[in-house]
PDB file of C-alpha atoms in Angstrom:
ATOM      1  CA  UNK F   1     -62.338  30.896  36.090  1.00  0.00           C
ATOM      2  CA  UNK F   2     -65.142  32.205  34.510  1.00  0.00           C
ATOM      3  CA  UNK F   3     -68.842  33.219  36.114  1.00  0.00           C
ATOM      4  CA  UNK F   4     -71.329  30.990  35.261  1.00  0.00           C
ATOM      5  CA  UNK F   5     -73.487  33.071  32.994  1.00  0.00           C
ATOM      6  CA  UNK F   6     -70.888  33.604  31.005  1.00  0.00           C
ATOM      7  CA  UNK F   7     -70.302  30.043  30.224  1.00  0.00           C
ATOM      8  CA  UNK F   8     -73.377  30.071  28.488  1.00  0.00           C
ATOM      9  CA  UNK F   9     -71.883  32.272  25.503  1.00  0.00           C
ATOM     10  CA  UNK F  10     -68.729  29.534  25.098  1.00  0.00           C
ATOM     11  CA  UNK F  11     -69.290  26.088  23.005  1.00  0.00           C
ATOM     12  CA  UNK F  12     -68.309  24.020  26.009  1.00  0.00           C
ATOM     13  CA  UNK F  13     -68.505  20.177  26.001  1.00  0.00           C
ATOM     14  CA  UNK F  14     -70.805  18.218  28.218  1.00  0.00           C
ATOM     15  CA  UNK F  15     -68.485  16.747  30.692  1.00  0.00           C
ATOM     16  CA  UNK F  16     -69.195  13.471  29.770  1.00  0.00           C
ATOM     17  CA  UNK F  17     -68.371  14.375  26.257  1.00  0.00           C
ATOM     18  CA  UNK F  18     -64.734  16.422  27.009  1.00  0.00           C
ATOM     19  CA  UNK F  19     -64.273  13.815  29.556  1.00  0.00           C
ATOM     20  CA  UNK F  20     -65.722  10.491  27.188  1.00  0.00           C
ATOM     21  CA  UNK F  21     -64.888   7.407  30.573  1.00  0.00           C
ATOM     22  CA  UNK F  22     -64.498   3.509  29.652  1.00  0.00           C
ATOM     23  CA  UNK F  23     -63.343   0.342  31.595  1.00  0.00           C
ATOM     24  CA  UNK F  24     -62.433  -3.219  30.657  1.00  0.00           C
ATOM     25  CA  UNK F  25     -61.736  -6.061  33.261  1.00  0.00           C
ATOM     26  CA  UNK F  26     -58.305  -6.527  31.403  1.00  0.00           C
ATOM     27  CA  UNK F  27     -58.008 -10.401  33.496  1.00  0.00           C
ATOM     28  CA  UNK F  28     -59.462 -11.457  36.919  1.00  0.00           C
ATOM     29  CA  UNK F  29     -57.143  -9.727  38.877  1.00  0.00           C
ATOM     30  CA  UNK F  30     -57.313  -6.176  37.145  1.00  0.00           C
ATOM     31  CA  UNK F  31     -59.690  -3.738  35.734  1.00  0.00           C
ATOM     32  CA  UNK F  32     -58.186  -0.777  33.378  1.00  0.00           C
ATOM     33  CA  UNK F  33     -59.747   2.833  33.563  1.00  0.00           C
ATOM     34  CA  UNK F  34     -59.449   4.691  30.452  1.00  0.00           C
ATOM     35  CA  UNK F  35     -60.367   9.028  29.660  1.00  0.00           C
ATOM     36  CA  UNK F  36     -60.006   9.781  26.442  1.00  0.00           C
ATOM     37  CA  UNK F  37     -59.869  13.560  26.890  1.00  0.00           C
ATOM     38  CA  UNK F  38     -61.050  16.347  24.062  1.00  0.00           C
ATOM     39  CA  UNK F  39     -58.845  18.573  22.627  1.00  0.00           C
ATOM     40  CA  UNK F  40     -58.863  22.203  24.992  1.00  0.00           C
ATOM     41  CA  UNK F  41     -59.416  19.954  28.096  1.00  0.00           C
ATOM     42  CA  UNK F  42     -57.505  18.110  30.805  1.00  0.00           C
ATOM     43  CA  UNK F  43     -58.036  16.351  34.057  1.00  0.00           C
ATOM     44  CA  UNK F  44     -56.381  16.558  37.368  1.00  0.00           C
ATOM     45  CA  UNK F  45     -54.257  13.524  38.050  1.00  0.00           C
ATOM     46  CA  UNK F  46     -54.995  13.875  41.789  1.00  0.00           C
ATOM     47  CA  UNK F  47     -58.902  14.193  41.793  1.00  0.00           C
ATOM     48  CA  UNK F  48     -59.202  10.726  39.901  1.00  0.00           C
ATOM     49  CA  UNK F  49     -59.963   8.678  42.688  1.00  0.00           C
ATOM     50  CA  UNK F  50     -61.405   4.848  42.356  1.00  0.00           C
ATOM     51  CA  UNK F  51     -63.387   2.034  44.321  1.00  0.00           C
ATOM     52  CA  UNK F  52     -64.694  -1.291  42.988  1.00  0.00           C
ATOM     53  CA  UNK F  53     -67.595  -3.580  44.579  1.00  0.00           C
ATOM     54  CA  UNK F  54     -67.868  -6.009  46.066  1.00  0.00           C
ATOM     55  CA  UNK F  55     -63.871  -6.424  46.080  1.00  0.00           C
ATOM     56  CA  UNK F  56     -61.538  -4.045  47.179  1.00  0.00           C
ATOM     57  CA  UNK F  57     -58.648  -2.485  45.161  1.00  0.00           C
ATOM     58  CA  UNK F  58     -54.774  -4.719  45.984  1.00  0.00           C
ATOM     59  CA  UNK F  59     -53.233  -1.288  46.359  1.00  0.00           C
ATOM     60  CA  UNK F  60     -53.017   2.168  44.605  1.00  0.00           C
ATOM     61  CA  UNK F  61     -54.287   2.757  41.545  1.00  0.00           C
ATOM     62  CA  UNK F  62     -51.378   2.668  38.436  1.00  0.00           C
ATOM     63  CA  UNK F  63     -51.843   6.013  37.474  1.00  0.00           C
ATOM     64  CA  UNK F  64     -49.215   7.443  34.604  1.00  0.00           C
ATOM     65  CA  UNK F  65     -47.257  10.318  35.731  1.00  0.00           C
ATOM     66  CA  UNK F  66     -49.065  13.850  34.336  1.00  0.00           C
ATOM     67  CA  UNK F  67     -47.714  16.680  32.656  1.00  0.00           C
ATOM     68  CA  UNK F  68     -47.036  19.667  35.476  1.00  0.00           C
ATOM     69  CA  UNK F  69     -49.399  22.879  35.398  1.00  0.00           C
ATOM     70  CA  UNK F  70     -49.347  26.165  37.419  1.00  0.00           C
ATOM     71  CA  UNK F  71     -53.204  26.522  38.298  1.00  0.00           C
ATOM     72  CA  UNK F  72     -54.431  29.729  39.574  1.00  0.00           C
ATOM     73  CA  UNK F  73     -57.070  28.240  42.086  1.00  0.00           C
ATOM     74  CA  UNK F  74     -54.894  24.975  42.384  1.00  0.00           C
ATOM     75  CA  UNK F  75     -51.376  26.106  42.300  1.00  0.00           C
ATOM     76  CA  UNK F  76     -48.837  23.135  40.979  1.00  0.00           C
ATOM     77  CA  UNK F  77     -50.229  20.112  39.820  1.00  0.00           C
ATOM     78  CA  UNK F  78     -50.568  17.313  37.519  1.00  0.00           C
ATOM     79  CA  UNK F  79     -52.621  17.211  34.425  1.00  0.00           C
ATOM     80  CA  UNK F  80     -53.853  14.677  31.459  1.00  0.00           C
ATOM     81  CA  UNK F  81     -54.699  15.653  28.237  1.00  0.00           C
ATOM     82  CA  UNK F  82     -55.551  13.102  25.078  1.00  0.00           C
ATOM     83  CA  UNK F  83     -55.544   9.729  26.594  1.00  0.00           C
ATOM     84  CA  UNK F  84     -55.215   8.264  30.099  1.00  0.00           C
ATOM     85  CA  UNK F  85     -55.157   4.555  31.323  1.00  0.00           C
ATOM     86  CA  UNK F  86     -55.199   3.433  34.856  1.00  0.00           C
ATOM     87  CA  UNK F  87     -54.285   0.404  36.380  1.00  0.00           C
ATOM     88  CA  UNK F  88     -56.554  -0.735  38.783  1.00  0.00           C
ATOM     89  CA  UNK F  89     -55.434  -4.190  40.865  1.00  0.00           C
ATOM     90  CA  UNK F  90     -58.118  -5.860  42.561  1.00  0.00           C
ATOM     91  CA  UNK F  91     -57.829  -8.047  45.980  1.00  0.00           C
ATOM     92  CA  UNK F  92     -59.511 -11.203  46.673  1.00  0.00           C
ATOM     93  CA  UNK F  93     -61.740 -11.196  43.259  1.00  0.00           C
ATOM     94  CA  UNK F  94     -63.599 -14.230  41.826  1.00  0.00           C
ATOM     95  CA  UNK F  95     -63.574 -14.735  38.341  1.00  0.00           C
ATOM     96  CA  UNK F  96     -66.218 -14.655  36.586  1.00  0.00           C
ATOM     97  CA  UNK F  97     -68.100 -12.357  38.894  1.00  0.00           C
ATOM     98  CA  UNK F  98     -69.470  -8.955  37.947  1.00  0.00           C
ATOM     99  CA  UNK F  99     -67.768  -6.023  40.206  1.00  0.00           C
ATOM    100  CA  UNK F 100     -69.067  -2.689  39.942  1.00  0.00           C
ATOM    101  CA  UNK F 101     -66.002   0.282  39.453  1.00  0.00           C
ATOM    102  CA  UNK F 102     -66.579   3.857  40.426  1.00  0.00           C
ATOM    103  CA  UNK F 103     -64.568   6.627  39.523  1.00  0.00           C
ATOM    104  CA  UNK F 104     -64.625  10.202  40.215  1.00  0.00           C
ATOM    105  CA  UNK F 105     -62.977  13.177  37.863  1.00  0.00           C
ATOM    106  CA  UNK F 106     -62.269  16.539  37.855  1.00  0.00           C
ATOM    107  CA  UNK F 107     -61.065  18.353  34.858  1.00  0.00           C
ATOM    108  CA  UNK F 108     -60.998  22.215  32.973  1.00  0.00           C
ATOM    109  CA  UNK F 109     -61.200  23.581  29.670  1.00  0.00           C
ATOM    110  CA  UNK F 110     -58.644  25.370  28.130  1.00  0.00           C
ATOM    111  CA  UNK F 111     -60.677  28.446  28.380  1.00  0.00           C
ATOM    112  CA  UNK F 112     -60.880  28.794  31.676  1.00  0.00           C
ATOM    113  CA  UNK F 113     -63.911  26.840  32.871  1.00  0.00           C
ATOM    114  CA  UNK F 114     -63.376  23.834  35.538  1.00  0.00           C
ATOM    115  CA  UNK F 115     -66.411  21.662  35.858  1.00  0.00           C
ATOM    116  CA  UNK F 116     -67.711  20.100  39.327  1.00  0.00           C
ATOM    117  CA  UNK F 117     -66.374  16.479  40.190  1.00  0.00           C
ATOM    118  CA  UNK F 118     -68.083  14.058  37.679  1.00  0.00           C
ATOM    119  CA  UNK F 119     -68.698  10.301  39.008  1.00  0.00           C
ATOM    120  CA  UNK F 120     -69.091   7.665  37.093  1.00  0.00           C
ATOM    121  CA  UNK F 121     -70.391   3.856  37.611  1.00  0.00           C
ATOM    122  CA  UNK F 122     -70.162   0.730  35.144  1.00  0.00           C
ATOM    123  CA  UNK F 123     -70.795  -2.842  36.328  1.00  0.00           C
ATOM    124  CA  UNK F 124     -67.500  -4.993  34.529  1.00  0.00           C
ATOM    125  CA  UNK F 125     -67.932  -9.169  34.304  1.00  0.00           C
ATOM    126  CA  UNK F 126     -64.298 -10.840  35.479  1.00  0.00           C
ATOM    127  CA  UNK F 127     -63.535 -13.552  32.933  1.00  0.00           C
ATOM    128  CA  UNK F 128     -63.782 -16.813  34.351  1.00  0.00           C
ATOM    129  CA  UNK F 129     -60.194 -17.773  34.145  1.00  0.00           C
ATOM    130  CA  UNK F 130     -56.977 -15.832  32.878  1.00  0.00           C
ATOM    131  CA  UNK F 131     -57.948 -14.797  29.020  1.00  0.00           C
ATOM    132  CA  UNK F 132     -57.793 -12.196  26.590  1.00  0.00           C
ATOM    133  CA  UNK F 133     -59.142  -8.528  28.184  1.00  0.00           C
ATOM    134  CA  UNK F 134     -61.878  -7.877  28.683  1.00  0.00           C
ATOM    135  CA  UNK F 135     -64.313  -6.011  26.500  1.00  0.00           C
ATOM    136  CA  UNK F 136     -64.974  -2.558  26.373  1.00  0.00           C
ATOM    137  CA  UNK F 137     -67.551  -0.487  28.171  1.00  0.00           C
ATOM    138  CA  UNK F 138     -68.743   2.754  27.524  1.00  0.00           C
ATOM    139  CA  UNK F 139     -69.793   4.296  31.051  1.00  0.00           C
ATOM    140  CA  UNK F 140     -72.848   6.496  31.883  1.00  0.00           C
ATOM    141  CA  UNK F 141     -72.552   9.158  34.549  1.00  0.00           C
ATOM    142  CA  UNK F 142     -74.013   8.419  37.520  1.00  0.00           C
ATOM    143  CA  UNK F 143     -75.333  12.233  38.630  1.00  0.00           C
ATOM    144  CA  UNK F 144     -76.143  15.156  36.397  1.00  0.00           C
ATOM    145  CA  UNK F 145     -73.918  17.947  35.624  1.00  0.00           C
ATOM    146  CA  UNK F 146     -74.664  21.755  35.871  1.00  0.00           C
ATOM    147  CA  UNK F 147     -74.900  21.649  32.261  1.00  0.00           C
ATOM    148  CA  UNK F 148     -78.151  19.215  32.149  1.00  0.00           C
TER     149      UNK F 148
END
């Protein structure tokens, strides 16, 4: 990993930018998570972690199996690049009620920078009654990043 001053000389991404966060209620049992992730980045499969308000989650989240990595600081694990979608099943939710999802991510670039744990927060309507999903969100972070 690189020292901090010298991430000031690369042409890094904001996180919210390398790591651009969406959600959909896709019916009134299930919201989907989506990261579409930049090009020269990925995201740990096992620092995505989720919660929803005021419901809780029926379960683990459906998370797609990742592509394996060697990582100096991390050793072996599981990574996302491009796209990931996420399954999350919700217990004892009433439709057409707004629940509020909250995700947290951790992800690298390519060149050797890892940015802190991002969390993010987006307030999602349930459709009143078994429909078409849901429509997309775009998410704002919740804190600041070191880069703002």
């Amino acid at each position: 990993m690189l020292p901090l001053a010298a991430t000031a000389q690369l042409d890094l991404l904001e996180p919210e930018r390398a790591f651009e966060f969406s959600a959909r209620a896709m019916d009134d049992r299930t919201l989907e998570a989506r990261f579409a992730i930049a090009k020269g980045y990925y995201l740990y499969r096992d620092k995505l972690k989720f919660s929803v308000e005021p419901v809780a989650l029926a379960g683990s989240p459906r998370l797609p199996p990742g592509k394996l990595k060697v990582d100096e600081f991390f050793g072996e694990v599981e990574t996302y690049r491009g796209t990931v979608v996420v399954r999350l099943p919700l217990a004892n939710a009433a439709p057409g009620r707004a629940v509020v999802l909250h995700a947290e991510s951790q992800g690298c670039a390519d060149v050797g920078v890892c940015y802190p744990p991002q969390a993010q927060k987006i307030t999602l309507g349930l459709p009143a009654r078994a429909g078409p999903p849901g429509e997309l969100i775009e998410a704002a972070p919740v804190r600041k990043s070191w880069f703002n």
